[in-house]
Short mmCIF file of C-alpha atoms in Angstrom, two decimals:
data_model
loop_
_atom_site.label_atom_id
_atom_site.label_comp_id
_atom_site.label_asym_id
_atom_site.label_seq_id
_atom_site.Cartn_x
_atom_site.Cartn_y
_atom_site.Cartn_z
CA UNK A 1 26.00 -9.14 0.67
CA UNK A 2 29.28 -7.27 0.31
CA UNK A 3 29.76 -7.61 -3.44
CA UNK A 4 28.32 -4.97 -5.69
CA UNK A 5 26.24 -6.32 -8.58
CA UNK A 6 27.82 -6.95 -11.91
CA UNK A 7 26.35 -5.04 -14.82
CA UNK A 8 27.11 -7.57 -17.51
CA UNK A 9 24.84 -10.03 -19.28
CA UNK A 10 22.81 -12.25 -16.99
CA UNK A 11 23.95 -15.88 -16.56
CA UNK A 12 20.95 -17.17 -18.50
CA UNK A 13 22.01 -15.25 -21.58
CA UNK A 14 25.70 -16.07 -21.92
CA UNK A 15 25.30 -19.07 -24.20
CA UNK A 16 22.74 -20.96 -26.21
CA UNK A 17 19.95 -19.66 -28.42
CA UNK A 18 18.95 -16.74 -26.16
CA UNK A 19 20.72 -13.44 -25.55
CA UNK A 20 19.56 -10.67 -23.24
CA UNK A 21 17.99 -7.74 -25.05
CA UNK A 22 20.17 -4.83 -23.98
CA UNK A 23 19.15 -1.18 -23.91
CA UNK A 24 21.29 1.44 -25.60
CA UNK A 25 22.31 2.64 -22.11
CA UNK A 26 23.37 -0.83 -20.96
CA UNK A 27 26.02 -0.77 -18.22
CA UNK A 28 27.39 2.60 -19.29
CA UNK A 29 27.21 3.99 -15.77
CA UNK A 30 29.17 3.04 -12.66
CA UNK A 31 28.07 1.22 -9.53
CA UNK A 32 25.60 2.59 -6.98
CA UNK A 33 27.01 4.09 -3.77
CA UNK A 34 27.69 1.47 -1.10
CA UNK A 35 24.79 1.49 1.35
CA UNK A 36 24.24 -0.03 4.80
CA UNK A 37 22.05 -2.67 3.12
CA UNK A 38 24.93 -3.63 0.78
CA UNK A 39 27.46 -4.16 3.57
CA UNK A 40 28.28 -7.29 5.53
CA UNK A 41 28.45 -7.02 9.32
CA UNK A 42 32.24 -6.91 9.10
CA UNK A 43 32.13 -4.11 6.53
CA UNK A 44 29.76 -2.11 8.70
CA UNK A 45 32.03 -2.50 11.72
CA UNK A 46 35.06 -1.57 9.60
CA UNK A 47 33.32 1.54 8.28
CA UNK A 48 32.33 2.54 11.81
CA UNK A 49 35.93 2.10 12.95
CA UNK A 50 37.07 4.45 10.17
CA UNK A 51 34.72 7.04 11.65
CA UNK A 52 36.06 6.41 15.15
CA UNK A 53 32.86 4.71 16.26
CA UNK A 54 32.72 1.60 18.48
CA UNK A 55 31.14 -1.65 17.29
CA UNK A 56 27.88 -1.21 19.22
CA UNK A 57 27.02 1.85 17.12
CA UNK A 58 26.49 -0.45 14.13
CA UNK A 59 23.75 -2.27 16.09
CA UNK A 60 22.12 1.08 16.78
CA UNK A 61 22.15 1.96 13.09
CA UNK A 62 20.66 -1.44 12.24
CA UNK A 63 17.87 -0.90 14.77
CA UNK A 64 17.04 2.46 13.22
CA UNK A 65 17.14 1.12 9.65
CA UNK A 66 15.38 -2.23 9.98
CA UNK A 67 13.36 -1.66 13.15
CA UNK A 68 12.16 1.90 12.50
CA UNK A 69 12.66 2.28 8.72
CA UNK A 70 14.70 5.38 9.47
CA UNK A 71 17.76 6.74 7.61
CA UNK A 72 17.69 10.30 8.96
CA UNK A 73 20.77 9.96 11.14
CA UNK A 74 20.68 13.67 11.98
CA UNK A 75 17.72 12.83 14.26
CA UNK A 76 19.15 9.70 15.92
CA UNK A 77 18.94 10.89 19.53
CA UNK A 78 20.88 7.85 20.80
CA UNK A 79 23.82 8.65 18.50
CA UNK A 80 26.65 11.15 19.20
CA UNK A 81 25.50 14.48 17.74
CA UNK A 82 28.97 15.23 16.35
CA UNK A 83 28.97 11.97 14.35
CA UNK A 84 25.45 11.88 12.97
CA UNK A 85 26.31 13.66 9.76
CA UNK A 86 29.32 11.39 9.15
CA UNK A 87 27.20 8.28 9.80
CA UNK A 88 24.49 9.48 7.42
CA UNK A 89 27.01 10.06 4.64
CA UNK A 90 28.89 6.80 5.19
CA UNK A 91 25.97 4.43 5.69
CA UNK A 92 22.85 5.95 4.14
CA UNK A 93 23.52 7.60 0.78
CA UNK A 94 20.28 8.27 -1.11
CA UNK A 95 19.83 5.39 -3.56
CA UNK A 96 16.28 5.99 -4.81
CA UNK A 97 14.63 9.39 -5.20
CA UNK A 98 10.89 9.74 -5.81
CA UNK A 99 10.08 11.44 -9.10
CA UNK A 100 6.32 10.93 -9.22
CA UNK A 101 3.63 8.99 -7.42
CA UNK A 102 0.38 7.97 -9.12
CA UNK A 103 -2.68 6.80 -7.20
CA UNK A 104 -5.53 4.48 -8.21
CA UNK A 105 -8.24 2.33 -6.60
CA UNK A 106 -9.30 5.03 -4.15
CA UNK A 107 -5.76 5.61 -2.92
CA UNK A 108 -5.06 1.98 -2.11
CA UNK A 109 -2.78 1.47 -5.13
CA UNK A 110 0.27 3.71 -5.46
CA UNK A 111 2.79 3.49 -8.28
CA UNK A 112 6.06 5.30 -7.63
CA UNK A 113 8.62 6.30 -10.23
CA UNK A 114 12.13 6.35 -8.72
CA UNK A 115 15.31 7.94 -10.06
CA UNK A 116 18.54 6.11 -9.18
CA UNK A 117 22.01 7.60 -8.67
CA UNK A 118 22.87 7.40 -12.39
CA UNK A 119 19.60 8.85 -13.66
CA UNK A 120 18.07 5.41 -14.33
CA UNK A 121 14.34 5.09 -13.70
CA UNK A 122 12.48 2.21 -12.04
CA UNK A 123 8.99 1.70 -10.64
CA UNK A 124 7.38 -0.01 -7.67
CA UNK A 125 3.68 -0.53 -6.92
CA UNK A 126 2.11 -0.64 -3.45
CA UNK A 127 -1.30 -2.35 -3.23
CA UNK A 128 -3.42 -2.33 -0.10
CA UNK A 129 -6.09 -5.03 0.26
CA UNK A 130 -8.50 -5.65 3.17
CA UNK A 131 -6.31 -8.34 4.75
CA UNK A 132 -2.80 -7.62 3.40
CA UNK A 133 -0.60 -5.00 1.79
CA UNK A 134 1.63 -6.06 -1.09
CA UNK A 135 4.59 -4.24 -2.61
CA UNK A 136 5.68 -5.13 -6.14
CA UNK A 137 9.36 -4.24 -6.48
CA UNK A 138 11.92 -3.97 -9.29
CA UNK A 139 15.25 -5.80 -9.34
CA UNK A 140 16.77 -4.54 -12.61
CA UNK A 141 16.72 -1.32 -14.58
CA UNK A 142 14.65 -2.44 -17.55
CA UNK A 143 14.56 -6.11 -18.51
CA UNK A 144 16.51 -8.20 -20.99
CA UNK A 145 13.97 -10.97 -21.48
CA UNK A 146 12.30 -9.31 -24.47
CA UNK A 147 8.75 -10.66 -24.02
CA UNK A 148 6.82 -8.82 -26.76
CA UNK A 149 3.63 -8.21 -24.76
CA UNK A 150 5.41 -6.61 -21.77
CA UNK A 151 6.23 -2.90 -21.58
CA UNK A 152 9.29 -3.51 -19.38
CA UNK A 153 10.56 -6.15 -21.80
CA UNK A 154 10.56 -3.58 -24.58
CA UNK A 155 13.00 -1.38 -22.67
CA UNK A 156 15.90 -3.82 -22.77
CA UNK A 157 18.28 -4.29 -19.85
CA UNK A 158 20.25 -1.27 -18.66
CA UNK A 159 21.81 -2.77 -15.51
CA UNK A 160 21.29 -4.86 -12.41
CA UNK A 161 20.24 -3.08 -9.23
CA UNK A 162 22.21 -3.30 -6.00
CA UNK A 163 20.76 -5.01 -2.94
CA UNK A 164 20.48 -1.58 -1.35
CA UNK A 165 18.44 -0.19 -4.23
CA UNK A 166 16.07 -3.16 -3.98
CA UNK A 167 15.78 -3.05 -0.17
CA UNK A 168 15.17 0.70 -0.12
CA UNK A 169 11.93 0.23 -2.09
CA UNK A 170 10.73 -1.99 0.76
CA UNK A 171 11.86 0.33 3.56
CA UNK A 172 10.11 3.36 2.09
CA UNK A 173 6.85 1.44 1.57
CA UNK A 174 6.96 -0.09 5.05
CA UNK A 175 7.46 3.37 6.55
CA UNK A 176 4.59 4.81 4.48
CA UNK A 177 2.27 2.08 5.73
CA UNK A 178 3.30 2.53 9.35
CA UNK A 179 2.91 6.31 9.15
CA UNK A 180 -0.59 6.12 7.65
CA UNK A 181 0.39 7.64 4.30
CA UNK A 182 -1.69 5.10 2.36
CA UNK A 183 -5.49 5.28 2.20
CA UNK A 184 -6.96 3.25 5.06
CA UNK A 185 -4.75 4.58 7.85
CA UNK A 186 -1.75 3.13 9.61
CA UNK A 187 -0.93 -0.48 8.79
CA UNK A 188 1.82 -2.97 8.04
CA UNK A 189 3.52 -3.99 4.83
CA UNK A 190 2.97 -7.74 4.76
CA UNK A 191 3.84 -9.12 1.30
CA UNK A 192 6.63 -8.59 -1.23
CA UNK A 193 6.55 -9.72 -4.84
CA UNK A 194 9.57 -9.51 -7.14
CA UNK A 195 7.32 -8.86 -10.13
CA UNK A 196 8.32 -5.31 -11.00
CA UNK A 197 10.93 -4.41 -13.58
CA UNK A 198 13.57 -7.00 -14.40
CA UNK A 199 14.21 -10.75 -14.26
CA UNK A 200 15.07 -11.51 -10.60
CA UNK A 201 17.11 -14.61 -11.49
CA UNK A 202 19.26 -12.44 -13.75
CA UNK A 203 20.36 -10.48 -10.66
CA UNK A 204 20.48 -13.44 -8.31
CA UNK A 205 23.07 -12.28 -5.77
CA UNK A 206 21.42 -8.92 -5.06
CA UNK A 207 17.91 -10.40 -5.03
CA UNK A 208 18.89 -13.13 -2.57
CA UNK A 209 20.59 -10.58 -0.31
CA UNK A 210 17.43 -8.47 -0.42
CA UNK A 211 15.24 -11.51 0.37
CA UNK A 212 17.36 -12.30 3.43
CA UNK A 213 17.17 -8.70 4.67
CA UNK A 214 13.43 -8.44 4.05
CA UNK A 215 12.68 -11.69 5.89
CA UNK A 216 15.12 -11.58 8.82
CA UNK A 217 13.84 -10.19 12.10
CA UNK A 218 15.07 -6.76 13.27
CA UNK A 219 17.81 -5.71 13.66
CA UNK A 220 18.96 -7.96 10.79
CA UNK A 221 15.94 -7.29 8.57
CA UNK A 222 12.38 -5.99 8.30
CA UNK A 223 10.70 -9.10 9.67
CA UNK A 224 8.39 -9.78 6.72
CA UNK A 225 7.89 -13.55 6.59
CA UNK A 226 9.74 -15.35 3.79
CA UNK A 227 6.47 -17.19 3.15
CA UNK A 228 4.99 -13.82 2.14
CA UNK A 229 7.73 -13.15 -0.43
CA UNK A 230 7.29 -14.22 -4.05
CA UNK A 231 10.20 -14.40 -6.49
CA UNK A 232 9.13 -14.46 -10.13
CA UNK A 233 11.03 -15.73 -13.16
CA UNK A 234 10.37 -16.32 -16.86
CA UNK A 235 12.17 -19.62 -16.45
CA UNK A 236 15.87 -19.15 -15.78
CA UNK A 237 16.38 -22.77 -14.76
CA UNK A 238 19.79 -22.46 -13.02
CA UNK A 239 18.33 -19.71 -10.82
CA UNK A 240 15.31 -21.82 -9.88
CA UNK A 241 17.55 -24.74 -8.94
CA UNK A 242 19.90 -22.51 -6.98
CA UNK A 243 17.00 -20.96 -5.07
CA UNK A 244 15.72 -24.43 -4.17
CA UNK A 245 19.03 -25.09 -2.41
CA UNK A 246 18.87 -21.93 -0.26
CA UNK A 247 16.31 -23.34 2.16
CA UNK A 248 14.32 -20.09 2.26
CA UNK A 249 10.56 -20.76 1.98
CA UNK A 250 9.77 -18.02 -0.51
CA UNK A 251 7.10 -18.72 -3.11
CA UNK A 252 8.31 -19.27 -6.65
CA UNK A 253 6.27 -17.81 -9.50
CA UNK A 254 6.97 -18.96 -13.06
CA UNK A 255 5.78 -16.76 -15.93
CA UNK A 256 4.77 -19.54 -18.30
CA UNK A 257 2.20 -17.86 -20.57
CA UNK A 258 2.04 -20.81 -23.00
CA UNK A 259 1.69 -24.60 -22.64
CA UNK A 260 3.79 -25.56 -25.71
CA UNK A 261 7.31 -24.77 -26.86
CA UNK A 262 6.13 -23.61 -30.25
CA UNK A 263 3.93 -20.88 -28.77
CA UNK A 264 6.19 -20.04 -25.84
CA UNK A 265 9.16 -19.49 -28.16
CA UNK A 266 7.17 -16.58 -29.57
CA UNK A 267 5.86 -15.18 -26.28
CA UNK A 268 8.84 -15.80 -23.98
CA UNK A 269 12.17 -15.71 -25.89
CA UNK A 270 14.02 -17.30 -22.94
CA UNK A 271 12.17 -20.51 -23.87
CA UNK A 272 14.72 -20.96 -26.67
CA UNK A 273 17.34 -21.43 -23.94
CA UNK A 274 15.28 -23.30 -21.32
CA UNK A 275 12.21 -25.00 -22.79
CA UNK A 276 8.89 -25.73 -21.10
CA UNK A 277 9.93 -29.20 -19.92
CA UNK A 278 13.12 -27.90 -18.33
CA UNK A 279 11.25 -25.02 -16.70
CA UNK A 280 8.39 -27.15 -15.36
CA UNK A 281 10.78 -29.87 -14.14
CA UNK A 282 12.80 -27.27 -12.23
CA UNK A 283 9.65 -25.65 -10.83
CA UNK A 284 8.30 -29.00 -9.66
CA UNK A 285 11.64 -29.79 -8.02
CA UNK A 286 11.36 -26.44 -6.23
CA UNK A 287 7.97 -27.54 -4.90
CA UNK A 288 9.47 -30.82 -3.65
CA UNK A 289 12.34 -28.98 -1.95
CA UNK A 290 10.31 -26.15 -0.41
CA UNK A 291 6.95 -27.89 0.16
CA UNK A 292 5.38 -24.72 -1.26
CA UNK A 293 3.10 -24.71 -4.26
CA UNK A 294 4.49 -22.89 -7.28
CA UNK A 295 2.50 -20.09 -8.90
CA UNK A 296 2.15 -20.49 -12.65
CA UNK A 297 1.60 -17.03 -14.13
CA UNK A 298 -0.31 -17.04 -17.38
CA UNK A 299 -1.21 -13.80 -19.18
CA UNK A 300 -4.35 -14.46 -21.22
CA UNK A 301 -4.10 -12.97 -24.74
CA UNK A 302 -7.05 -12.89 -27.06
CA UNK A 303 -6.88 -15.62 -29.68
CA UNK A 304 -3.23 -16.37 -28.89
CA UNK A 305 -3.07 -18.58 -25.79
CA UNK A 306 -6.56 -18.43 -24.28
CA UNK A 307 -8.49 -21.12 -26.12
CA UNK A 308 -9.80 -24.44 -24.77
CA UNK A 309 -6.97 -26.35 -26.45
CA UNK A 310 -4.40 -24.25 -24.55
CA UNK A 311 -6.13 -24.80 -21.21
CA UNK A 312 -6.35 -28.56 -21.80
CA UNK A 313 -2.67 -28.81 -22.73
CA UNK A 314 -1.66 -26.69 -19.73
CA UNK A 315 -3.68 -28.96 -17.43
CA UNK A 316 -2.06 -32.04 -18.98
CA UNK A 317 1.44 -30.62 -18.58
CA UNK A 318 0.88 -29.73 -14.92
CA UNK A 319 -0.94 -32.96 -14.01
CA UNK A 320 1.91 -34.96 -15.54
CA UNK A 321 3.75 -34.69 -12.19
CA UNK A 322 0.96 -36.40 -10.29
CA UNK A 323 0.63 -34.09 -7.29
CA UNK A 324 -1.06 -30.83 -6.36
CA UNK A 325 2.07 -28.76 -6.87
CA UNK A 326 0.95 -25.73 -8.89
CA UNK A 327 -1.50 -22.86 -8.51
CA UNK A 328 -2.29 -21.24 -11.85
CA UNK A 329 -2.80 -17.48 -11.96
CA UNK A 330 -4.43 -16.57 -15.27
CA UNK A 331 -3.88 -12.83 -15.69
CA UNK A 332 -6.09 -10.74 -17.98
CA UNK A 333 -3.48 -9.14 -20.23
CA UNK A 334 -2.84 -5.49 -19.46
CA UNK A 335 -2.46 -3.93 -22.92
CA UNK A 336 0.56 -1.73 -23.59
CA UNK A 337 0.62 1.22 -25.95
CA UNK A 338 1.03 0.29 -29.60
CA UNK A 339 0.84 -3.46 -28.98
CA UNK A 340 -1.05 -5.99 -31.08
CA UNK A 341 -1.60 -8.10 -27.96
CA UNK A 342 -4.90 -7.57 -26.19
CA UNK A 343 -6.95 -9.02 -23.34
CA UNK A 344 -9.06 -12.15 -23.71
CA UNK A 345 -12.83 -12.08 -23.97
CA UNK A 346 -14.51 -12.62 -20.57
CA UNK A 347 -16.20 -15.79 -21.81
CA UNK A 348 -12.81 -17.22 -22.89
CA UNK A 349 -11.35 -16.37 -19.47
CA UNK A 350 -14.22 -18.21 -17.77
CA UNK A 351 -13.87 -21.23 -20.05
CA UNK A 352 -10.09 -21.35 -19.45
CA UNK A 353 -10.60 -21.39 -15.67
CA UNK A 354 -13.39 -23.95 -15.94
CA UNK A 355 -11.19 -26.39 -17.88
CA UNK A 356 -8.38 -26.08 -15.31
CA UNK A 357 -10.78 -26.57 -12.40
CA UNK A 358 -12.35 -29.60 -14.05
CA UNK A 359 -8.86 -31.07 -14.41
CA UNK A 360 -8.34 -30.70 -10.66
CA UNK A 361 -5.98 -27.72 -10.89
CA UNK A 362 -6.26 -24.79 -8.50
CA UNK A 363 -6.58 -21.62 -10.54
CA UNK A 364 -7.52 -18.05 -9.59
CA UNK A 365 -8.00 -15.16 -12.01
CA UNK A 366 -5.55 -12.45 -10.98
CA UNK A 367 -6.95 -9.16 -9.74
CA UNK A 368 -5.58 -6.40 -11.99
CA UNK A 369 -4.84 -3.45 -9.74
CA UNK A 370 -3.52 -0.12 -11.01
CA UNK A 371 -4.34 -0.66 -14.68
CA UNK A 372 -5.46 2.95 -15.16
CA UNK A 373 -2.05 4.22 -14.04
CA UNK A 374 -0.07 1.62 -16.02
CA UNK A 375 0.80 -0.05 -12.75
CA UNK A 376 -0.51 -3.53 -13.48
CA UNK A 377 1.48 -6.62 -14.51
CA UNK A 378 3.47 -6.03 -17.68
CA UNK A 379 2.83 -2.28 -17.78
CA UNK A 380 5.83 -0.88 -15.89
CA UNK A 381 7.80 1.19 -18.36
CA UNK A 382 9.36 3.81 -16.04
CA UNK A 383 8.31 6.78 -18.15
CA UNK A 384 8.53 10.30 -16.78
CA UNK A 385 5.17 12.04 -17.02
CA UNK A 386 4.26 15.70 -16.81
#
């Protein structure tokens, strides 16, 4: 937790046939300010000592941050008035600043554009459903995976985000839900998906630190069950295998998008480094280690990967392992501006699902929330709008 993220090329792109697609602004800025969420317990105590504060004050700060989603130290009534300003400056520098918020689905979907300390822009999407509220968060500024049908992938990778920058997206959303700022009244943030901007496995250390803080009970974390956290990847195999060893029951989501190497090489460039067999083997091993079914994300693109032959091959590849280990999420493609890729025909979507179901595979067509505000899967481009 105490190390700041590196801003170099992600581990998956250091050798082999794949290289991260880097933005022109890649790693040109420094590191984010050190935040309470970036510090180990020892670092927090050390920082408090520098301010002349006893150890128990750190516990108070943790209770405010994780238990009450509060960073306004000037109003901490249980904290010495003369030290509140110092504590705020030392522990809670502003990491994310809201630029704009866009609302869809009757106010139950909110996409927020955030500006980071260095002027970088990221987005998060809060989605309220009848029985749960899900926050889709970003883990990198841009993305280096270069998938041609994804708006974020066209940005290239600028830098990794710190654990604090990731965790702050969750704190702000949890506070908004508690305070009734989302249509439907007061409620609780229940689910987190690392499906915003970036490849989570490319920023493994910060993402894992964030997962631990999100899932630990207050005052160590926000108390959102690890079983309600989903970590997505395009198939960075070393990251999948490392996550399997952590013993944290998060759900793994693999963005597969194609059942064959020939097609996936075109749609997901990382496939040239870790092919479909390597990715599916690692994902199945994750299932065996975690006892949690893996989500197979599959963006349906008209005439590209949505035909009966693709569904049959996908079913064959998944059934090869001989157990009920995967849940397929076909996703109607959310078109991006100027792209040749477009959504499948409804009849092709139905046929695709039917073939999977007939093969004994659980599959559910993904609900596309926030499409009209470019807040759906693959649409996050972090553009400033008037």
